[in-house]
Amino acid sequence: MNLDNFGLDNLTSQLNTDEDAVDASVQDISGKPSPALPDLYAFQKAITKLSVKSTVVTNYVKSMGDMLKTIARNIVP
């Protein structure tokens, strides 16, 4: 069985892309991490990445569940 059929490559790609987007978005107005609060910045960045990743994985699992329901409906009349 080829796992590419289940979108795992796409999921990995999306997780990496979302992480890059978070890196670009979690910063102060000047476009740089706040030097006064580096620990808070790192914590905010980590929480944001975790949130984005959990959303992506949740959506992936939901789509797999929908696919399995469809398969089950086609197998069991």
Coordinates of N, CA and C in Angstrom, one line a residue:
M1 N 0.9 -1.2 0.0 CA 0.0 0.0 0.0 C 0.9 1.2 0.0
N2 N 0.6 2.2 -0.8 CA 1.4 3.4 -1.0 C 0.8 4.5 0.0
L3 N 1.5 4.9 0.9 CA 1.0 5.9 1.9 C 0.8 7.3 1.2
D4 N 1.4 7.5 0.1 CA 1.1 8.8 -0.6 C -0.4 8.9 -1.0
N5 N -1.1 7.8 -1.1 CA -2.5 7.8 -1.4 C -3.3 8.4 -0.3
F6 N -2.8 8.4 0.9 CA -3.5 8.9 2.1 C -3.1 10.4 2.4
G7 N -2.3 11.0 1.5 CA -2.0 12.4 1.7 C -0.9 12.7 2.8
L8 N -0.1 11.7 3.1 CA 0.9 11.9 4.2 C 2.0 12.9 3.8
D9 N 2.4 12.8 2.5 CA 3.4 13.8 2.0 C 2.8 15.2 2.0
N10 N 1.6 15.3 1.6 CA 0.9 16.6 1.7 C 0.8 17.1 3.1
L11 N 0.5 16.3 4.0 CA 0.4 16.7 5.4 C 1.7 17.2 6.0
T12 N 2.8 16.4 5.7 CA 4.1 16.8 6.1 C 4.5 18.2 5.5
S13 N 4.2 18.3 4.2 CA 4.5 19.6 3.6 C 3.7 20.7 4.2
Q14 N 2.5 20.5 4.5 CA 1.6 21.5 5.0 C 2.1 21.9 6.4
L15 N 2.5 20.9 7.2 CA 3.0 21.2 8.6 C 4.3 22.1 8.5
N16 N 5.2 21.7 7.6 CA 6.4 22.5 7.4 C 6.1 23.9 6.9
T17 N 5.2 24.1 6.0 CA 4.9 25.4 5.4 C 4.2 26.2 6.5
D18 N 3.3 25.7 7.3 CA 2.7 26.4 8.4 C 3.7 26.9 9.4
E19 N 4.7 26.0 9.7 CA 5.7 26.4 10.7 C 6.5 27.6 10.2
D20 N 6.8 27.6 8.9 CA 7.5 28.7 8.3 C 6.7 30.0 8.4
A21 N 5.4 29.9 8.2 CA 4.5 31.0 8.2 C 4.4 31.6 9.7
V22 N 4.4 30.7 10.7 CA 4.4 31.1 12.1 C 5.7 31.9 12.4
D23 N 6.8 31.3 11.9 CA 8.1 32.0 12.1 C 8.0 33.4 11.6
A24 N 7.4 33.6 10.5 CA 7.3 34.9 9.8 C 6.3 35.9 10.6
S25 N 5.3 35.3 11.2 CA 4.2 36.1 11.8 C 4.4 36.4 13.2
V26 N 5.1 35.6 14.0 CA 5.3 35.9 15.4 C 6.5 36.8 15.7
Q27 N 6.2 38.1 15.6 CA 7.3 39.1 15.8 C 6.6 40.4 16.2
D28 N 7.5 41.4 16.6 CA 6.9 42.6 16.9 C 6.7 43.5 15.7
I29 N 6.2 44.7 15.9 CA 5.8 45.6 14.8 C 7.0 45.9 13.9
S30 N 8.2 46.0 14.4 CA 9.3 46.3 13.6 C 9.8 45.2 12.7
G31 N 9.2 44.0 13.0 CA 9.5 42.8 12.2 C 10.6 42.0 12.8
K32 N 11.0 42.3 14.0 CA 12.0 41.5 14.7 C 11.5 41.0 16.0
P33 N 12.0 39.9 16.5 CA 11.6 39.4 17.8 C 11.9 40.5 18.9
S34 N 11.0 40.6 19.8 CA 11.2 41.6 20.9 C 12.5 41.2 21.7
P35 N 13.5 42.1 21.8 CA 14.7 41.7 22.5 C 14.5 41.8 24.0
A36 N 13.4 42.5 24.5 CA 13.2 42.6 25.9 C 12.6 41.4 26.5
L37 N 11.9 40.6 25.7 CA 11.2 39.4 26.2 C 11.5 38.2 25.3
P38 N 12.8 37.8 25.2 CA 13.1 36.6 24.3 C 12.5 35.3 24.7
D39 N 12.4 35.1 26.1 CA 11.7 33.9 26.5 C 10.3 33.9 26.2
L40 N 9.6 35.0 26.4 CA 8.2 35.1 26.1 C 8.0 34.9 24.6
Y41 N 8.8 35.5 23.8 CA 8.8 35.3 22.3 C 8.9 33.9 21.9
A42 N 9.9 33.2 22.5 CA 10.1 31.8 22.2 C 8.9 30.9 22.6
F43 N 8.3 31.3 23.8 CA 7.2 30.6 24.3 C 5.9 30.8 23.4
Q44 N 5.7 32.1 23.0 CA 4.6 32.4 22.1 C 4.8 31.7 20.8
K45 N 6.0 31.6 20.2 CA 6.3 31.0 19.0 C 6.0 29.5 19.1
A46 N 6.4 28.9 20.2 CA 6.2 27.4 20.4 C 4.7 27.1 20.5
I47 N 4.0 27.9 21.3 CA 2.6 27.7 21.4 C 1.8 27.8 20.1
T48 N 2.2 28.9 19.3 CA 1.6 29.1 18.1 C 1.8 28.0 17.1
K49 N 3.1 27.5 17.1 CA 3.4 26.4 16.2 C 2.6 25.1 16.6
L50 N 2.5 24.9 17.9 CA 1.8 23.7 18.4 C 0.3 23.8 18.0
S51 N -0.2 25.0 18.1 CA -1.6 25.2 17.8 C -1.9 25.0 16.3
V52 N -1.0 25.5 15.4 CA -1.1 25.4 14.0 C -1.0 23.9 13.6
K53 N 0.0 23.2 14.2 CA 0.2 21.8 13.9 C -1.0 21.0 14.3
S54 N -1.5 21.2 15.5 CA -2.7 20.4 16.0 C -3.9 20.7 15.1
T55 N -4.1 21.9 14.6 CA -5.2 22.1 13.7 C -5.0 21.4 12.4
V56 N -3.8 21.4 11.9 CA -3.6 20.7 10.6 C -3.8 19.2 10.8
V57 N -3.3 18.6 11.9 CA -3.4 17.2 12.1 C -4.9 16.8 12.4
T58 N -5.6 17.7 13.2 CA -7.0 17.5 13.4 C -7.8 17.4 12.1
N59 N -7.5 18.4 11.2 CA -8.2 18.4 9.9 C -7.9 17.2 9.1
Y60 N -6.7 16.7 9.2 CA -6.2 15.5 8.4 C -7.0 14.3 9.0
V61 N -7.0 14.2 10.3 CA -7.7 13.0 10.9 C -9.2 13.0 10.6
K62 N -9.8 14.2 10.6 CA -11.2 14.3 10.2 C -11.4 13.9 8.7
S63 N -10.5 14.3 7.9 CA -10.7 13.9 6.5 C -10.5 12.4 6.3
M64 N -9.6 11.8 7.0 CA -9.4 10.3 7.0 C -10.7 9.6 7.5
G65 N -11.2 10.2 8.6 CA -12.5 9.6 9.1 C -13.6 9.6 8.1
D66 N -13.7 10.8 7.4 CA -14.8 10.9 6.4 C -14.5 9.9 5.3
M67 N -13.3 9.7 4.9 CA -12.9 8.8 3.8 C -13.3 7.3 4.3
L68 N -13.0 7.0 5.5 CA -13.3 5.7 6.0 C -14.8 5.4 6.1
K69 N -15.6 6.5 6.5 CA -17.0 6.4 6.5 C -17.6 6.1 5.1
T70 N -17.0 6.8 4.1 CA -17.4 6.6 2.7 C -17.1 5.2 2.3
I71 N -16.0 4.7 2.6 CA -15.6 3.3 2.2 C -16.5 2.3 2.9
A72 N -16.8 2.6 4.1 CA -17.7 1.6 4.9 C -19.1 1.6 4.3
R73 N -19.6 2.8 3.9 CA -20.9 2.9 3.3 C -21.0 2.1 1.9
N74 N -19.9 2.1 1.2 CA -19.8 1.4 -0.1 C -19.7 -0.1 0.1
I75 N -19.1 -0.5 1.2 CA -18.9 -1.9 1.5 C -20.2 -2.5 2.1
V76 N -20.7 -1.8 3.1 CA -21.9 -2.4 3.8 C -23.1 -1.7 3.2
P77 N -24.0 -2.4 2.6 CA -25.2 -1.8 2.0 C -26.2 -1.3 3.0

